[in-house]
Amino acid sequence: MRIKQALLALSTIAIIVLTAQVGLAQEPRKPSTPEERAQAVQLTRFLETDPLNKDAKMARKWLLTWLTEVPDITITLCGDYLKPLLEKDKDYSKDIFFQMSFSSAAFMIEHPDQAADDVAVNKAGLEGALRTYEAIVKAKPKVKWPFLDELIQRREKGTLEEYVREISTTKCKETKK
């Protein structure tokens, strides 16, 4: 089981590193354009509401590549918010995990005044991941993550920010994209 967990983590890191290397081999990337930012928000919301759509894979690829390349949007990568998803490669775990990054970036675009607030950004990212999970469960009711169900309960009780703050101060290091 630990080997699967390590392989999943390594494959995730490899994707990010390879995407970054492709960007480094080219001319330095200019800051994102307003059109790209609008597209990023649109694709993020699309993935939150229809993550199983036939175009979802292409949307995720575009977002991942774009986030890796653009120099003006930096997100904090911390697997501890959704750690159980990294432990098992099943039931759309990678899609839900990556959605947190996409939703965090969309929040930063829509709320530039809060872009430096790691708790607000990560809470928004986690909420986007939860919306994605809920959309998946609606389409495929057999998909179940008790951990995510607990986070949804926290969101409904208004204690999700407390969870984010705890993880950000105890487990997450300042690892920026």
Coordinates of N, CA and C in Angstrom, one line a residue:
M1 N 0.8 -1.2 0.0 CA 0.0 0.0 0.0 C 0.9 1.3 0.0
R2 N 1.9 1.3 0.8 CA 2.8 2.4 0.8 C 3.5 2.6 -0.5
I3 N 3.8 1.5 -1.2 CA 4.4 1.7 -2.5 C 3.5 2.4 -3.5
K4 N 2.2 2.0 -3.5 CA 1.2 2.7 -4.3 C 1.2 4.2 -4.0
Q5 N 1.2 4.5 -2.7 CA 1.1 5.9 -2.2 C 2.4 6.7 -2.7
A6 N 3.5 6.1 -2.6 CA 4.8 6.7 -3.1 C 4.8 6.9 -4.6
L7 N 4.3 5.9 -5.3 CA 4.2 6.0 -6.8 C 3.3 7.1 -7.2
L8 N 2.2 7.2 -6.5 CA 1.2 8.2 -6.9 C 1.8 9.6 -6.6
A9 N 2.5 9.8 -5.5 CA 3.1 11.0 -5.2 C 4.2 11.4 -6.2
L10 N 5.0 10.4 -6.5 CA 6.1 10.6 -7.4 C 5.6 10.9 -8.8
S11 N 4.5 10.2 -9.3 CA 4.0 10.5 -10.6 C 3.4 11.9 -10.6
T12 N 2.8 12.4 -9.6 CA 2.2 13.7 -9.5 C 3.4 14.8 -9.6
I13 N 4.4 14.5 -8.8 CA 5.6 15.4 -8.9 C 6.2 15.4 -10.3
A14 N 6.3 14.2 -10.9 CA 6.9 14.1 -12.2 C 6.2 14.9 -13.2
I15 N 4.9 14.8 -13.2 CA 4.0 15.6 -14.1 C 4.3 17.1 -14.0
I16 N 4.4 17.6 -12.7 CA 4.6 19.0 -12.5 C 6.0 19.4 -13.0
V17 N 7.0 18.6 -12.6 CA 8.4 18.9 -13.0 C 8.6 18.8 -14.6
L18 N 8.0 17.8 -15.2 CA 8.1 17.7 -16.7 C 7.4 18.9 -17.3
T19 N 6.3 19.3 -16.8 CA 5.6 20.4 -17.4 C 6.4 21.7 -17.2
A20 N 7.0 21.8 -16.1 CA 7.9 23.0 -15.8 C 9.1 23.0 -16.7
Q21 N 9.7 21.8 -16.9 CA 10.9 21.8 -17.8 C 10.6 22.1 -19.2
V22 N 9.4 21.7 -19.7 CA 9.0 22.1 -21.1 C 8.9 23.6 -21.2
G23 N 8.4 24.3 -20.1 CA 8.3 25.7 -20.1 C 9.7 26.4 -20.0
L24 N 10.6 25.8 -19.3 CA 11.9 26.3 -19.2 C 12.7 26.3 -20.5
A25 N 12.5 25.3 -21.3 CA 13.2 25.1 -22.5 C 12.8 26.2 -23.5
Q26 N 11.7 26.9 -23.3 CA 11.3 27.9 -24.2 C 11.6 29.3 -23.7
E27 N 11.3 30.3 -24.4 CA 11.5 31.7 -24.0 C 10.7 31.9 -22.7
P28 N 11.2 32.8 -21.8 CA 10.5 33.0 -20.6 C 9.0 33.4 -20.9
R29 N 8.1 32.8 -20.1 CA 6.7 33.1 -20.2 C 6.3 34.4 -19.7
K30 N 5.5 35.2 -20.4 CA 5.0 36.5 -20.0 C 3.9 36.2 -19.0
P31 N 3.6 37.3 -18.2 CA 2.4 37.1 -17.3 C 1.1 36.7 -18.1
S32 N 0.2 36.1 -17.3 CA -1.0 35.7 -17.9 C -1.8 36.9 -18.4
T33 N -2.6 36.7 -19.5 CA -3.4 37.7 -20.0 C -4.8 37.7 -19.4
P34 N -5.5 38.8 -19.5 CA -6.9 38.8 -19.0 C -7.7 37.7 -19.6
E35 N -7.5 37.4 -20.9 CA -8.3 36.3 -21.5 C -7.9 34.9 -21.0
E36 N -6.7 34.7 -20.7 CA -6.2 33.4 -20.1 C -6.8 33.3 -18.7
R37 N -6.8 34.3 -17.9 CA -7.3 34.3 -16.6 C -8.8 34.0 -16.6
A38 N -9.5 34.6 -17.5 CA -10.9 34.4 -17.7 C -11.2 32.9 -18.1
Q39 N -10.4 32.4 -19.0 CA -10.5 31.0 -19.4 C -10.2 30.1 -18.2
A40 N -9.2 30.4 -17.4 CA -8.8 29.5 -16.3 C -10.0 29.5 -15.3
V41 N -10.6 30.6 -15.0 CA -11.8 30.6 -14.1 C -12.9 29.8 -14.7
Q42 N -13.2 30.0 -16.0 CA -14.3 29.3 -16.7 C -14.1 27.8 -16.7
L43 N -12.8 27.4 -17.0 CA -12.5 25.9 -17.0 C -12.6 25.3 -15.6
T44 N -12.2 26.1 -14.6 CA -12.2 25.7 -13.2 C -13.7 25.4 -12.8
R45 N -14.5 26.4 -13.1 CA -16.0 26.3 -12.7 C -16.6 25.1 -13.4
F46 N -16.2 24.9 -14.7 CA -16.7 23.8 -15.5 C -16.4 22.5 -14.8
L47 N -15.1 22.4 -14.4 CA -14.6 21.1 -13.7 C -15.3 20.9 -12.4
E48 N -15.6 22.0 -11.7 CA -16.3 21.9 -10.4 C -17.8 21.3 -10.6
T49 N -18.4 21.7 -11.7 CA -19.8 21.3 -11.9 C -20.0 20.0 -12.8
D50 N -19.0 19.8 -13.6 CA -19.2 18.7 -14.6 C -17.8 18.0 -14.8
P51 N -17.2 17.4 -13.7 CA -15.9 16.9 -13.7 C -15.8 15.6 -14.6
L52 N -16.9 15.0 -14.9 CA -16.8 13.7 -15.7 C -17.1 14.0 -17.2
N53 N -17.3 15.2 -17.6 CA -17.5 15.6 -19.0 C -16.4 15.1 -19.9
K54 N -16.8 14.8 -21.1 CA -15.8 14.2 -22.0 C -14.6 15.2 -22.3
D55 N -14.8 16.5 -22.0 CA -13.8 17.5 -22.2 C -13.0 17.9 -21.0
A56 N -13.3 17.2 -19.9 CA -12.7 17.5 -18.6 C -11.2 17.2 -18.6
K57 N -10.8 16.1 -19.2 CA -9.4 15.8 -19.2 C -8.6 16.9 -19.9
M58 N -9.1 17.4 -21.0 CA -8.4 18.5 -21.8 C -8.3 19.8 -20.9
A59 N -9.4 20.0 -20.2 CA -9.5 21.2 -19.4 C -8.4 21.1 -18.3
R60 N -8.3 20.0 -17.6 CA -7.3 19.8 -16.6 C -5.9 19.9 -17.1
K61 N -5.7 19.4 -18.3 CA -4.3 19.5 -18.9 C -4.0 20.9 -19.2
W62 N -4.9 21.7 -19.7 CA -4.7 23.1 -20.0 C -4.4 23.9 -18.8
L63 N -5.2 23.6 -17.7 CA -5.0 24.3 -16.5 C -3.7 24.0 -15.8
L64 N -3.3 22.7 -15.8 CA -2.1 22.3 -15.2 C -0.9 22.9 -15.9
T65 N -0.9 22.9 -17.2 CA 0.2 23.5 -18.0 C 0.2 25.0 -17.8
W66 N -0.9 25.6 -17.9 CA -1.0 27.1 -17.7 C -0.5 27.5 -16.3
L67 N -0.9 26.8 -15.3 CA -0.5 27.2 -13.9 C 1.0 27.0 -13.7
T68 N 1.5 26.0 -14.4 CA 3.0 25.7 -14.3 C 3.8 26.8 -15.0
E69 N 3.3 27.3 -16.1 CA 4.0 28.2 -16.9 C 3.9 29.7 -16.5
V70 N 2.7 30.1 -16.1 CA 2.5 31.6 -15.8 C 3.3 32.0 -14.6
P71 N 4.0 33.1 -14.8 CA 4.9 33.6 -13.6 C 4.1 34.4 -12.6
D72 N 2.9 34.9 -13.0 CA 2.2 35.8 -12.1 C 1.2 35.2 -11.2
I73 N 0.9 33.9 -11.3 CA 0.0 33.2 -10.4 C 0.8 32.1 -9.7
T74 N 1.0 32.2 -8.4 CA 1.7 31.2 -7.6 C 0.8 30.6 -6.6
I75 N 0.7 29.3 -6.6 CA -0.2 28.7 -5.7 C 0.7 27.8 -4.7
T76 N 0.1 27.6 -3.5 CA 0.8 26.8 -2.5 C 0.4 25.4 -2.8
L77 N 1.4 24.5 -2.9 CA 1.1 23.1 -3.1 C 1.3 22.4 -1.8
C78 N 0.2 21.8 -1.2 CA 0.3 21.1 0.0 C -0.6 20.0 0.0
G79 N -0.1 18.7 0.0 CA -1.0 17.6 -0.1 C -1.7 17.2 1.2
D80 N -1.4 17.9 2.3 CA -2.0 17.5 3.6 C -3.4 17.8 3.7
Y81 N -3.9 18.8 2.9 CA -5.3 19.2 3.0 C -6.2 18.0 2.5
L82 N -5.7 17.2 1.5 CA -6.4 16.1 1.0 C -5.6 14.8 1.0
K83 N -4.9 14.7 2.1 CA -3.9 13.5 2.2 C -4.5 12.2 1.8
P84 N -5.7 11.8 2.3 CA -6.2 10.5 2.0 C -6.4 10.2 0.5
L85 N -6.6 11.3 -0.3 CA -6.7 11.1 -1.7 C -5.4 10.7 -2.3
L86 N -4.3 11.1 -1.7 CA -2.9 10.8 -2.3 C -2.6 9.4 -1.9
E87 N -3.3 8.8 -0.9 CA -2.9 7.4 -0.5 C -3.5 6.4 -1.4
K88 N -4.5 6.7 -2.2 CA -5.2 5.7 -3.0 C -5.4 6.3 -4.4
D89 N -5.1 5.6 -5.4 CA -5.3 6.1 -6.8 C -6.6 5.4 -7.3
K90 N -7.8 6.0 -6.8 CA -9.1 5.4 -7.2 C -10.1 6.5 -7.0
D91 N -11.3 6.2 -7.6 CA -12.5 7.0 -7.4 C -12.1 8.5 -7.6
Y92 N -11.4 8.8 -8.7 CA -11.2 10.2 -9.2 C -10.3 11.0 -8.2
S93 N -9.5 10.3 -7.4 CA -8.7 11.0 -6.4 C -7.8 12.0 -7.0
K94 N -7.1 11.7 -8.1 CA -6.2 12.8 -8.7 C -7.0 14.0 -9.2
D95 N -8.2 13.7 -9.8 CA -9.0 14.8 -10.3 C -9.4 15.7 -9.2
I96 N -9.9 15.2 -8.1 CA -10.3 15.9 -7.0 C -9.1 16.7 -6.3
F97 N -8.0 16.0 -6.2 CA -6.8 16.6 -5.7 C -6.3 17.8 -6.5
F98 N -6.2 17.6 -7.8 CA -5.7 18.7 -8.6 C -6.7 19.9 -8.7
Q99 N -8.0 19.6 -8.5 CA -9.0 20.6 -8.5 C -8.8 21.6 -7.4
M100 N -8.2 21.2 -6.3 CA -7.9 22.2 -5.3 C -7.0 23.3 -5.8
S101 N -5.9 22.9 -6.6 CA -5.0 23.9 -7.1 C -5.7 24.8 -8.1
F102 N -6.6 24.2 -9.0 CA -7.3 25.0 -10.0 C -8.2 26.0 -9.3
S103 N -9.0 25.5 -8.3 CA -9.9 26.4 -7.6 C -9.2 27.5 -6.8
S104 N -8.0 27.1 -6.2 CA -7.2 28.1 -5.5 C -6.8 29.3 -6.5
A105 N -6.4 28.9 -7.7 CA -5.9 29.9 -8.7 C -7.1 30.7 -9.1
A106 N -8.3 30.1 -9.3 CA -9.5 30.9 -9.7 C -9.8 31.9 -8.7
F107 N -9.7 31.5 -7.4 CA -10.0 32.4 -6.3 C -9.0 33.6 -6.3
M108 N -7.8 33.3 -6.6 CA -6.8 34.4 -6.6 C -7.1 35.3 -7.8
I109 N -7.5 34.8 -8.9 CA -7.9 35.7 -10.0 C -9.1 36.5 -9.7
E110 N -10.1 35.9 -9.1 CA -11.3 36.6 -8.8 C -11.2 37.6 -7.6
H111 N -10.2 37.3 -6.7 CA -10.0 38.1 -5.5 C -8.6 38.4 -5.3
P112 N -8.0 39.3 -6.2 CA -6.6 39.6 -6.1 C -6.2 40.2 -4.8
D113 N -7.1 40.9 -4.1 CA -6.9 41.5 -2.8 C -6.6 40.4 -1.7
Q114 N -7.0 39.2 -2.0 CA -6.8 38.1 -1.0 C -5.8 37.1 -1.4
A115 N -5.2 37.3 -2.6 CA -4.2 36.3 -3.2 C -3.1 35.9 -2.2
A116 N -2.7 36.8 -1.3 CA -1.6 36.5 -0.4 C -2.1 35.8 0.9
D117 N -3.4 35.7 1.1 CA -3.9 35.1 2.3 C -4.0 33.6 2.0
D118 N -3.0 32.8 2.5 CA -3.0 31.4 2.2 C -4.2 30.6 2.7
V119 N -4.7 31.1 3.9 CA -5.9 30.4 4.4 C -7.1 30.6 3.5
A120 N -7.4 31.8 3.1 CA -8.5 32.1 2.2 C -8.3 31.4 0.9
V121 N -7.1 31.4 0.3 CA -6.9 30.8 -1.0 C -7.1 29.2 -0.9
N122 N -6.5 28.6 0.2 CA -6.6 27.2 0.3 C -8.0 26.8 0.7
K123 N -8.7 27.6 1.4 CA -10.1 27.3 1.7 C -11.0 27.3 0.5
A124 N -10.7 28.3 -0.4 CA -11.5 28.3 -1.6 C -11.1 27.1 -2.5
G125 N -9.8 26.8 -2.5 CA -9.4 25.6 -3.3 C -10.0 24.3 -2.8
L126 N -10.1 24.2 -1.5 CA -10.7 23.0 -0.9 C -12.2 23.0 -1.2
E127 N -12.8 24.1 -1.1 CA -14.3 24.2 -1.4 C -14.5 23.8 -2.9
G128 N -13.6 24.2 -3.8 CA -13.8 23.8 -5.2 C -13.6 22.3 -5.3
A129 N -12.6 21.7 -4.6 CA -12.4 20.2 -4.7 C -13.7 19.5 -4.1
L130 N -14.3 20.1 -3.1 CA -15.5 19.4 -2.5 C -16.7 19.5 -3.5
R131 N -16.8 20.7 -4.2 CA -17.8 20.8 -5.2 C -17.6 19.8 -6.3
T132 N -16.4 19.5 -6.7 CA -16.1 18.5 -7.7 C -16.5 17.2 -7.2
Y133 N -16.1 16.8 -6.0 CA -16.5 15.6 -5.4 C -18.0 15.4 -5.4
E134 N -18.7 16.4 -5.0 CA -20.2 16.3 -4.9 C -20.7 16.1 -6.3
A135 N -20.2 16.7 -7.3 CA -20.7 16.5 -8.7 C -20.4 15.1 -9.2
I136 N -19.2 14.5 -8.8 CA -18.9 13.2 -9.1 C -19.9 12.2 -8.4
V137 N -20.1 12.4 -7.2 CA -21.0 11.5 -6.4 C -22.4 11.6 -7.0
K138 N -22.8 12.8 -7.4 CA -24.2 12.9 -8.0 C -24.3 12.1 -9.3
A139 N -23.2 12.0 -10.1 CA -23.2 11.2 -11.3 C -22.9 9.7 -11.0
K140 N -22.1 9.5 -10.0 CA -21.7 8.1 -9.7 C -21.9 7.9 -8.2
P141 N -23.1 7.6 -7.7 CA -23.3 7.5 -6.2 C -22.5 6.5 -5.5
K142 N -21.9 5.6 -6.2 CA -21.1 4.6 -5.5 C -19.7 5.1 -5.1
V143 N -19.3 6.2 -5.7 CA -18.0 6.8 -5.3 C -18.2 7.5 -4.0
K144 N -17.4 7.0 -3.0 CA -17.5 7.5 -1.7 C -16.1 7.7 -1.0
W145 N -15.9 8.9 -0.5 CA -14.7 9.2 0.3 C -15.2 9.7 1.6
P146 N -15.3 8.9 2.7 CA -15.7 9.4 4.0 C -15.0 10.6 4.5
F147 N -13.7 10.7 4.1 CA -12.9 11.9 4.5 C -13.5 13.1 3.9
L148 N -13.8 13.1 2.6 CA -14.4 14.2 1.9 C -15.8 14.5 2.5
D149 N -16.6 13.5 2.8 CA -17.9 13.7 3.4 C -17.7 14.4 4.7
E150 N -16.7 14.1 5.5 CA -16.4 14.9 6.8 C -16.1 16.3 6.5
L151 N -15.3 16.6 5.4 CA -15.0 18.0 5.1 C -16.2 18.7 4.7
I152 N -17.1 18.1 4.0 CA -18.4 18.7 3.6 C -19.2 19.1 4.8
Q153 N -19.2 18.2 5.8 CA -19.9 18.5 7.1 C -19.3 19.7 7.7
R154 N -17.9 19.8 7.7 CA -17.2 20.9 8.3 C -17.6 22.2 7.6
R155 N -17.7 22.1 6.2 CA -18.1 23.3 5.4 C -19.5 23.7 5.8
E156 N -20.4 22.7 6.0 CA -21.8 23.1 6.3 C -21.9 23.6 7.7
K157 N -21.0 23.2 8.6 CA -21.0 23.7 10.0 C -20.3 25.0 10.2
G158 N -19.6 25.4 9.1 CA -18.8 26.6 9.2 C -17.4 26.5 9.8
T159 N -16.9 25.2 9.9 CA -15.6 25.0 10.5 C -14.5 24.6 9.5
L160 N -14.8 24.7 8.2 CA -13.8 24.3 7.2 C -12.6 25.3 7.3
E161 N -12.8 26.5 7.6 CA -11.7 27.5 7.7 C -10.8 27.1 8.8
E162 N -11.3 26.6 9.9 CA -10.5 26.2 11.1 C -9.6 25.0 10.7
Y163 N -10.2 24.1 9.9 CA -9.4 22.9 9.4 C -8.3 23.4 8.5
V164 N -8.6 24.3 7.6 CA -7.5 24.8 6.7 C -6.4 25.6 7.5
R165 N -6.8 26.4 8.4 CA -5.9 27.1 9.2 C -5.0 26.1 10.0
E166 N -5.6 25.1 10.6 CA -4.8 24.1 11.4 C -3.8 23.4 10.5
I167 N -4.2 23.0 9.3 CA -3.3 22.3 8.4 C -2.2 23.2 7.9
S168 N -2.6 24.4 7.6 CA -1.6 25.4 7.0 C -0.5 25.8 8.0
T169 N -0.9 25.8 9.3 CA 0.1 26.2 10.3 C 0.9 25.0 10.9
T170 N 0.3 23.8 10.8 CA 1.0 22.6 11.4 C 1.7 21.7 10.4
K171 N 1.2 21.6 9.2 CA 1.7 20.6 8.3 C 2.2 21.1 7.0
C172 N 1.8 22.2 6.6 CA 2.2 22.7 5.2 C 3.4 23.7 5.4
K173 N 4.3 23.4 4.5 CA 5.5 24.3 4.5 C 5.2 25.3 3.4
E174 N 6.0 26.3 3.3 CA 5.9 27.3 2.3 C 6.4 26.8 1.0
T175 N 5.7 25.9 0.4 CA 6.1 25.3 -0.9 C 5.3 26.0 -2.0
K176 N 5.9 26.8 -2.8 CA 5.2 27.5 -3.8 C 5.5 26.9 -5.2
K177 N 4.5 27.0 -6.0 CA 4.7 26.5 -7.4 C 5.8 27.3 -8.1

